Amino acid sequence: KYSTTLKQAIELYNKKKYIEAKLEFLKVAKEESSDFLVTEAILYLGKIALRSDSELFFDAKNYLDYVIMSGNSRQKEQAYFELANKYRLLENDKESISYYQKCLKLFPEDTYCLMNLASLYLKLEKLNEAEQTYYKLIKASENAKMPLKKVIGINTAYIGLAKINLRKGDIK
């Protein structure tokens, strides 16, 4: 269960009020006795640092590395996913792929992670890896509980597979 302060901080984060949220997350990280709540606050501090123009990537990575070392599976998966996305934006494809793969080791049916990894493989012309990942995305999307996730995942996978077939010359 989340503390009142952590709930308020998450609300502020979701409203993109990052400065106010950061202050609340720092309060949780300093005052809470629960390792779970402290790690959750640090996870969000890492997310805020990644989205900030004034904070360094180094700071974000330190927060998220703490989560990877101390968090539960869900927290670790989120930290991996955040880092994978940031490395992708920085065009460090090797690191991005590595973090997406770590994310998928924890949650093999994470549709967002599968979508991002498959599209990265496609961008890099790693067509076999992209194709395999799109097929995993179809299976994961079929099992998704949220209807929108199911539709987005399946549509993305079939569009990606069509692009692969076009590049291979299998479709004219």
Backbone as JSON, one array per atom type, in Angstrom:
{
  "sequence": "KYSTTLKQAIELYNKKKYIEAKLEFLKVAKEESSDFLVTEAILYLGKIALRSDSELFFDAKNYLDYVIMSGNSRQKEQAYFELANKYRLLENDKESISYYQKCLKLFPEDTYCLMNLASLYLKLEKLNEAEQTYYKLIKASENAKMPLKKVIGINTAYIGLAKINLRKGDIK",
  "N": [[0.84, -1.2, 0.0], [0.42, 2.25, -0.75], [1.74, 5.18, 0.81], [0.17, 8.2, 2.0], [1.63, 10.47, 1.28], [3.22, 9.45, -0.81], [1.22, 8.76, -2.65], [0.22, 11.33, -3.23], [2.49, 12.45, -4.38], [2.75, 10.87, -6.69], [0.41, 11.58, -8.0], [1.0, 14.28, -8.57], [3.2, 13.85, -10.25], [1.94, 12.51, -12.38], [0.44, 14.6, -13.34], [2.37, 16.03, -14.49], [3.75, 17.83, -12.94], [6.56, 18.16, -12.13], [8.56, 19.32, -10.46], [7.29, 19.84, -8.0], [6.46, 17.23, -7.47], [8.91, 15.91, -7.25], [9.93, 16.97, -4.85], [8.13, 15.84, -3.03], [8.59, 13.09, -3.47], [11.25, 12.93, -2.62], [10.86, 13.44, 0.06], [9.44, 11.14, 0.81], [11.4, 9.21, 0.28], [13.27, 9.84, 2.25], [11.86, 9.7, 4.67], [10.28, 7.39, 4.93], [9.94, 4.07, 6.23], [9.58, 1.71, 4.98], [11.05, -0.44, 2.69], [10.01, -0.97, 0.16], [8.38, 1.32, -0.38], [10.31, 3.36, -0.31], [11.95, 2.57, -2.45], [10.11, 2.75, -4.5], [9.64, 5.51, -4.53], [12.2, 6.37, -5.26], [12.38, 5.24, -7.78], [10.52, 6.84, -9.18], [11.83, 9.29, -8.86], [13.99, 8.83, -10.52], [12.62, 8.63, -12.97], [11.66, 11.24, -13.2], [14.1, 12.64, -13.34], [15.02, 11.72, -15.81], [13.28, 13.02, -17.48], [13.8, 15.63, -17.16], [15.16, 18.8, -17.99], [17.09, 20.0, -16.56], [18.38, 18.18, -14.94], [20.98, 15.75, -14.79], [21.71, 12.95, -16.94], [23.27, 11.08, -15.69], [22.47, 11.33, -12.99], [19.84, 10.38, -13.13], [20.36, 7.77, -13.94], [21.73, 6.8, -11.71], [19.67, 6.82, -9.76], [17.93, 4.93, -10.95], [19.56, 2.69, -11.16], [19.8, 2.08, -8.48], [17.17, 1.21, -8.0], [17.14, -1.05, -9.64], [18.93, -2.65, -8.26], [17.68, -2.91, -5.76], [14.92, -3.12, -5.94], [11.59, -4.64, -6.38], [10.38, -7.1, -8.76], [8.58, -5.76, -10.54], [9.28, -3.07, -10.18], [11.98, -3.13, -10.97], [11.63, -3.87, -13.65], [10.33, -1.6, -14.65], [12.37, 0.29, -14.31], [14.35, -0.73, -16.02], [12.94, -0.45, -18.45], [12.57, 2.34, -18.62], [15.26, 3.17, -18.82], [15.99, 1.86, -21.18], [14.35, 3.18, -23.05], [15.37, 5.79, -22.81], [18.06, 5.45, -23.63], [17.51, 4.74, -26.22], [16.47, 7.14, -27.25], [18.8, 8.6, -27.09], [20.15, 7.47, -29.07], [21.76, 5.28, -28.59], [21.84, 2.4, -29.44], [22.71, -0.21, -28.84], [22.86, -0.32, -26.0], [20.19, 0.27, -25.48], [18.82, -1.94, -26.59], [19.87, -3.94, -24.92], [18.76, -3.21, -22.41], [15.99, -3.39, -22.97], [15.85, -6.15, -23.39], [16.52, -7.09, -20.83], [14.33, -6.17, -19.44], [12.34, -7.72, -20.64], [13.08, -10.24, -19.75], [12.16, -10.26, -17.2], [9.41, -9.7, -17.52], [8.08, -11.27, -19.89], [5.92, -10.82, -21.58], [5.47, -8.13, -21.9], [3.95, -5.79, -23.62], [4.5, -3.17, -24.53], [7.26, -3.0, -24.29], [8.02, -5.07, -26.03], [7.02, -3.98, -28.44], [8.62, -1.66, -28.73], [11.21, -2.77, -28.82], [11.04, -4.43, -31.09], [10.56, -2.51, -33.1], [12.92, -1.09, -32.94], [14.8, -3.04, -33.71], [13.9, -3.3, -36.35], [14.47, -0.76, -37.38], [17.23, -0.91, -37.3], [17.67, -2.69, -39.27], [17.75, -5.34, -38.57], [16.28, -7.77, -39.43], [15.43, -10.45, -38.97], [15.48, -10.66, -36.15], [13.65, -8.65, -35.58], [11.33, -9.68, -36.77], [10.91, -12.07, -35.25], [10.43, -10.88, -32.78], [8.14, -9.36, -33.29], [6.32, -11.45, -33.71], [6.27, -12.52, -31.13], [5.11, -10.34, -29.92], [2.54, -10.41, -31.01], [1.49, -12.74, -29.8], [1.7, -12.0, -27.07], [0.03, -9.77, -27.06], [-2.42, -10.9, -27.68], [-2.94, -12.12, -25.28], [-3.25, -10.0, -23.61], [-4.88, -8.13, -21.07], [-6.12, -5.69, -21.21], [-8.24, -4.24, -23.54], [-7.46, -2.18, -25.38], [-4.67, -2.28, -25.34], [-4.36, -4.76, -26.46], [-5.34, -4.41, -29.11], [-3.65, -2.34, -30.08], [-1.14, -3.57, -29.86], [-1.38, -5.86, -31.54], [-2.01, -4.68, -34.03], [0.29, -3.07, -34.42], [2.23, -5.08, -34.58], [1.47, -6.51, -36.93], [1.7, -4.51, -38.85], [4.44, -4.0, -38.64], [5.43, -6.53, -39.43], [4.58, -6.53, -42.07], [6.15, -4.45, -43.07], [8.65, -5.64, -42.82], [8.39, -7.78, -44.64], [8.12, -6.32, -47.0], [10.67, -5.15, -47.14], [12.19, -7.42, -47.46], [11.36, -8.11, -49.9], [9.2, -9.75, -50.25], [6.64, -8.9, -50.64], [4.9, -7.14, -53.09]],
  "CA": [[0.0, 0.0, 0.0], [1.14, 3.51, -0.84], [1.47, 6.18, 1.83], [-0.53, 9.38, 1.49], [2.62, 11.33, 0.63], [3.59, 8.83, -2.08], [0.07, 8.93, -3.56], [0.21, 12.73, -3.66], [3.64, 12.64, -5.27], [2.42, 10.22, -7.96], [-0.58, 12.46, -8.64], [1.74, 15.43, -9.11], [3.99, 13.34, -11.38], [1.02, 12.25, -13.5], [0.03, 15.91, -13.85], [3.61, 16.62, -15.02], [4.25, 18.85, -12.02], [7.73, 17.4, -11.72], [9.3, 19.95, -9.36], [6.55, 19.56, -6.77], [6.49, 15.79, -7.26], [10.26, 15.54, -6.8], [10.03, 17.3, -3.42], [7.35, 14.83, -2.28], [9.3, 11.81, -3.55], [12.42, 13.03, -1.75], [10.35, 13.32, 1.43], [9.14, 9.71, 1.01], [12.68, 8.48, 0.31], [13.97, 10.13, 3.51], [11.07, 9.48, 5.89], [9.6, 6.09, 4.98], [10.73, 2.94, 6.74], [9.34, 0.57, 4.09], [11.96, -0.51, 1.54], [9.2, -0.88, -1.06], [7.98, 2.7, -0.61], [11.52, 4.12, -0.62], [12.35, 2.2, -3.8], [9.1, 3.32, -5.42], [9.93, 6.95, -4.62], [13.45, 6.53, -6.01], [12.01, 4.94, -9.18], [9.92, 8.06, -9.74], [12.88, 10.31, -8.95], [14.71, 8.52, -11.75], [11.77, 9.01, -14.11], [11.67, 12.71, -13.27], [15.42, 13.07, -13.8], [15.1, 11.45, -17.24], [12.42, 13.95, -18.2], [14.19, 16.99, -16.78], [16.21, 19.47, -18.75], [18.1, 20.52, -15.65], [19.09, 17.1, -14.26], [21.88, 14.99, -15.65], [21.39, 11.54, -17.16], [24.01, 10.38, -14.64], [21.62, 11.3, -11.79], [18.73, 9.46, -13.39], [20.89, 6.4, -13.96], [21.99, 6.41, -10.32], [18.38, 6.47, -9.14], [17.38, 3.71, -11.54], [20.44, 1.59, -10.77], [19.38, 1.71, -7.12], [15.93, 0.43, -8.13], [17.51, -2.34, -10.21], [19.59, -3.43, -7.2], [16.9, -3.06, -4.53], [13.48, -3.18, -6.15], [10.94, -5.89, -6.72], [10.39, -7.36, -10.21], [7.87, -4.71, -11.27], [10.09, -1.86, -10.11], [13.15, -3.36, -11.83], [11.16, -3.84, -15.04], [10.1, -0.19, -15.0], [13.67, 0.95, -14.4], [14.94, -1.19, -17.29], [12.18, 0.13, -19.55], [12.91, 3.76, -18.67], [16.62, 3.31, -19.33], [15.97, 1.45, -22.59], [13.78, 4.27, -23.84], [16.3, 6.93, -22.82], [19.18, 5.1, -24.51], [17.01, 4.79, -27.6], [16.43, 8.56, -27.62], [20.19, 9.03, -27.22], [20.65, 6.68, -30.2], [22.68, 4.25, -28.13], [20.98, 1.25, -29.73], [23.21, -1.41, -28.16], [22.39, -0.25, -24.61], [18.74, 0.22, -25.5], [18.44, -3.35, -26.8], [20.23, -4.67, -23.71], [17.79, -2.94, -21.35], [14.71, -3.99, -23.36], [15.96, -7.59, -23.16], [16.44, -7.3, -19.38], [12.93, -5.94, -19.12], [11.56, -8.88, -21.11], [13.4, -11.4, -18.91], [11.28, -10.18, -16.03], [8.02, -9.74, -17.97], [8.2, -11.61, -21.32], [4.76, -10.4, -22.38], [5.31, -6.67, -21.82], [3.68, -5.41, -25.02], [5.18, -1.92, -24.89], [8.67, -3.33, -24.45], [8.13, -5.83, -27.28], [6.82, -3.04, -29.57], [9.8, -0.8, -28.86], [12.35, -3.59, -29.22], [10.84, -4.85, -32.48], [10.74, -1.37, -34.01], [14.35, -0.78, -32.93], [15.42, -4.03, -34.59], [13.53, -2.96, -37.72], [15.26, 0.43, -37.73], [18.62, -1.34, -37.47], [17.67, -3.69, -40.34], [17.9, -6.69, -38.02], [14.94, -8.21, -39.82], [15.05, -11.71, -38.31], [15.17, -10.34, -34.76], [12.4, -7.87, -35.58], [10.24, -10.61, -37.09], [10.68, -12.9, -34.07], [9.87, -10.04, -31.71], [6.76, -9.04, -33.67], [5.49, -12.64, -33.44], [6.09, -12.55, -29.67], [4.18, -9.26, -29.62], [1.19, -10.89, -31.33], [1.07, -13.66, -28.72], [1.53, -11.23, -25.83], [-1.14, -8.9, -27.23], [-3.62, -11.75, -27.59], [-3.15, -12.42, -23.86], [-3.39, -8.76, -22.85], [-6.18, -7.97, -20.41], [-6.72, -4.42, -21.63], [-8.56, -4.32, -24.97], [-6.69, -1.23, -26.18], [-3.32, -2.84, -25.44], [-4.47, -5.88, -27.4], [-5.5, -3.87, -30.47], [-2.44, -1.6, -30.45], [-0.06, -4.54, -30.02], [-1.59, -6.69, -32.74], [-1.88, -3.81, -35.21], [1.69, -2.71, -34.56], [2.96, -6.26, -35.02], [1.18, -6.82, -38.33], [2.31, -3.45, -39.67], [5.87, -4.29, -38.62], [5.69, -7.71, -40.27], [4.41, -6.11, -43.46], [7.36, -3.69, -43.43], [9.74, -6.62, -42.99], [8.17, -8.48, -45.91], [8.44, -5.38, -48.07], [12.13, -5.01, -47.22], [12.72, -8.68, -47.97], [10.88, -8.31, -51.26], [8.17, -10.77, -50.26], [5.39, -8.24, -51.01], [5.12, -6.13, -54.15]],
  "C": [[0.88, 1.25, 0.0], [0.77, 4.41, 0.32], [0.76, 7.36, 1.17], [0.44, 10.29, 0.74], [3.01, 10.76, -0.73], [2.45, 8.96, -3.09], [0.01, 10.36, -4.1], [1.34, 13.01, -4.65], [3.35, 12.04, -6.65], [1.38, 11.03, -8.72], [0.09, 13.66, -9.29], [2.56, 15.01, -10.33], [3.09, 13.13, -12.6], [0.49, 13.53, -14.12], [1.21, 16.68, -14.44], [4.1, 17.82, -14.21], [5.5, 18.27, -11.34], [8.49, 18.01, -10.55], [8.62, 19.65, -8.03], [6.59, 18.07, -6.43], [7.85, 15.36, -6.7], [10.42, 15.82, -5.3], [9.3, 16.27, -2.56], [8.05, 13.47, -2.3], [10.54, 11.81, -2.67], [12.01, 12.87, -0.29], [10.08, 11.84, 1.75], [10.45, 8.93, 1.16], [13.41, 8.68, 1.64], [13.2, 9.64, 4.74], [10.44, 8.11, 6.01], [10.52, 5.02, 5.53], [10.59, 1.71, 5.83], [10.28, 0.63, 2.89], [11.2, -0.37, 0.22], [8.86, 0.57, -1.38], [9.18, 3.58, -0.95], [11.95, 3.84, -2.06], [11.38, 2.76, -4.83], [9.35, 4.82, -5.61], [11.19, 7.18, -5.46], [13.22, 6.2, -7.49], [11.44, 6.19, -9.84], [10.92, 9.21, -9.82], [13.73, 10.09, -10.2], [13.93, 8.91, -12.99], [11.76, 10.53, -14.3], [13.0, 13.2, -13.82], [15.58, 12.82, -15.3], [14.33, 12.47, -18.07], [12.8, 15.41, -17.99], [15.27, 17.53, -17.7], [17.36, 19.88, -17.84], [18.88, 19.41, -14.93], [19.91, 16.3, -15.26], [21.4, 13.55, -15.78], [22.07, 10.69, -16.09], [23.17, 10.25, -13.37], [20.47, 10.33, -11.96], [19.22, 8.02, -13.34], [21.21, 5.93, -12.55], [20.71, 6.02, -9.59], [17.9, 5.11, -9.65], [18.26, 2.5, -11.26], [20.13, 1.13, -9.34], [18.13, 0.83, -7.17], [16.24, -0.97, -8.66], [18.15, -3.24, -9.15], [18.64, -3.78, -6.05], [15.42, -3.34, -4.74], [12.93, -4.57, -6.35], [10.92, -6.03, -8.25], [9.73, -6.26, -11.01], [8.68, -3.42, -11.3], [11.32, -1.97, -11.01], [12.75, -3.26, -13.3], [10.93, -2.41, -15.5], [11.42, 0.56, -15.16], [14.37, 0.55, -15.7], [14.27, -0.52, -18.48], [12.51, 1.61, -19.72], [14.3, 3.97, -19.25], [16.69, 2.92, -20.81], [15.45, 2.57, -23.48], [14.71, 5.47, -23.92], [17.49, 6.65, -23.73], [18.74, 5.13, -25.98], [16.95, 6.24, -28.1], [17.83, 9.12, -27.84], [20.89, 8.32, -28.39], [21.79, 5.75, -29.82], [21.91, 2.92, -28.22], [21.41, -0.01, -28.99], [22.72, -1.44, -26.7], [20.87, -0.37, -24.54], [18.26, -1.23, -25.65], [18.72, -4.17, -25.54], [19.19, -4.46, -22.61], [16.39, -3.46, -21.71], [14.74, -5.49, -23.1], [15.9, -7.92, -21.68], [15.01, -7.15, -18.9], [12.1, -7.18, -19.46], [11.91, -10.16, -20.34], [12.5, -11.43, -17.69], [9.81, -10.34, -16.42], [8.01, -10.0, -19.48], [7.04, -11.13, -22.2], [4.48, -8.9, -22.25], [5.17, -6.14, -23.25], [4.4, -4.13, -25.42], [6.67, -2.18, -25.13], [8.89, -4.1, -25.76], [7.97, -4.91, -28.5], [8.08, -2.21, -29.8], [11.02, -1.57, -29.34], [12.22, -4.0, -30.69], [11.07, -3.69, -33.44], [12.2, -0.93, -34.05], [15.12, -1.76, -33.83], [15.13, -3.7, -36.06], [14.34, -1.76, -38.21], [16.71, 0.06, -38.05], [18.77, -2.39, -38.59], [18.01, -5.09, -39.84], [16.54, -7.37, -38.2], [14.52, -9.51, -39.13], [14.68, -11.48, -36.85], [13.85, -9.58, -34.65], [11.21, -8.8, -35.8], [9.9, -11.49, -35.89], [9.99, -12.11, -32.97], [8.44, -9.64, -32.04], [5.84, -10.24, -33.44], [5.26, -12.82, -31.94], [5.08, -11.49, -29.24], [2.74, -9.69, -29.92], [0.68, -11.79, -30.21], [0.8, -12.9, -27.42], [0.28, -10.37, -25.91], [-2.43, -9.69, -27.15], [-3.96, -12.07, -26.14], [-3.38, -11.17, -23.01], [-4.8, -8.62, -22.29], [-6.89, -6.7, -20.85], [-6.98, -4.46, -23.13], [-7.74, -3.38, -25.85], [-5.26, -1.73, -26.39], [-3.3, -3.97, -26.47], [-4.5, -5.38, -28.83], [-4.23, -3.18, -30.94], [-1.3, -2.59, -30.73], [-0.2, -5.35, -31.3], [-1.42, -5.86, -34.0], [-0.42, -3.44, -35.47], [2.5, -3.88, -35.1], [2.71, -6.56, -36.49], [1.74, -5.75, -39.28], [3.82, -3.67, -39.76], [6.23, -5.48, -39.49], [5.53, -7.38, -41.75], [5.64, -5.33, -43.93], [8.54, -4.63, -43.66], [9.6, -7.34, -44.33], [8.44, -7.58, -47.11], [9.95, -5.26, -48.25], [12.79, -6.28, -47.75], [12.31, -8.93, -49.43], [9.8, -9.36, -51.38], [6.79, -10.22, -50.64], [5.73, -7.21, -52.08], [3.95, -5.2, -54.24]]
}
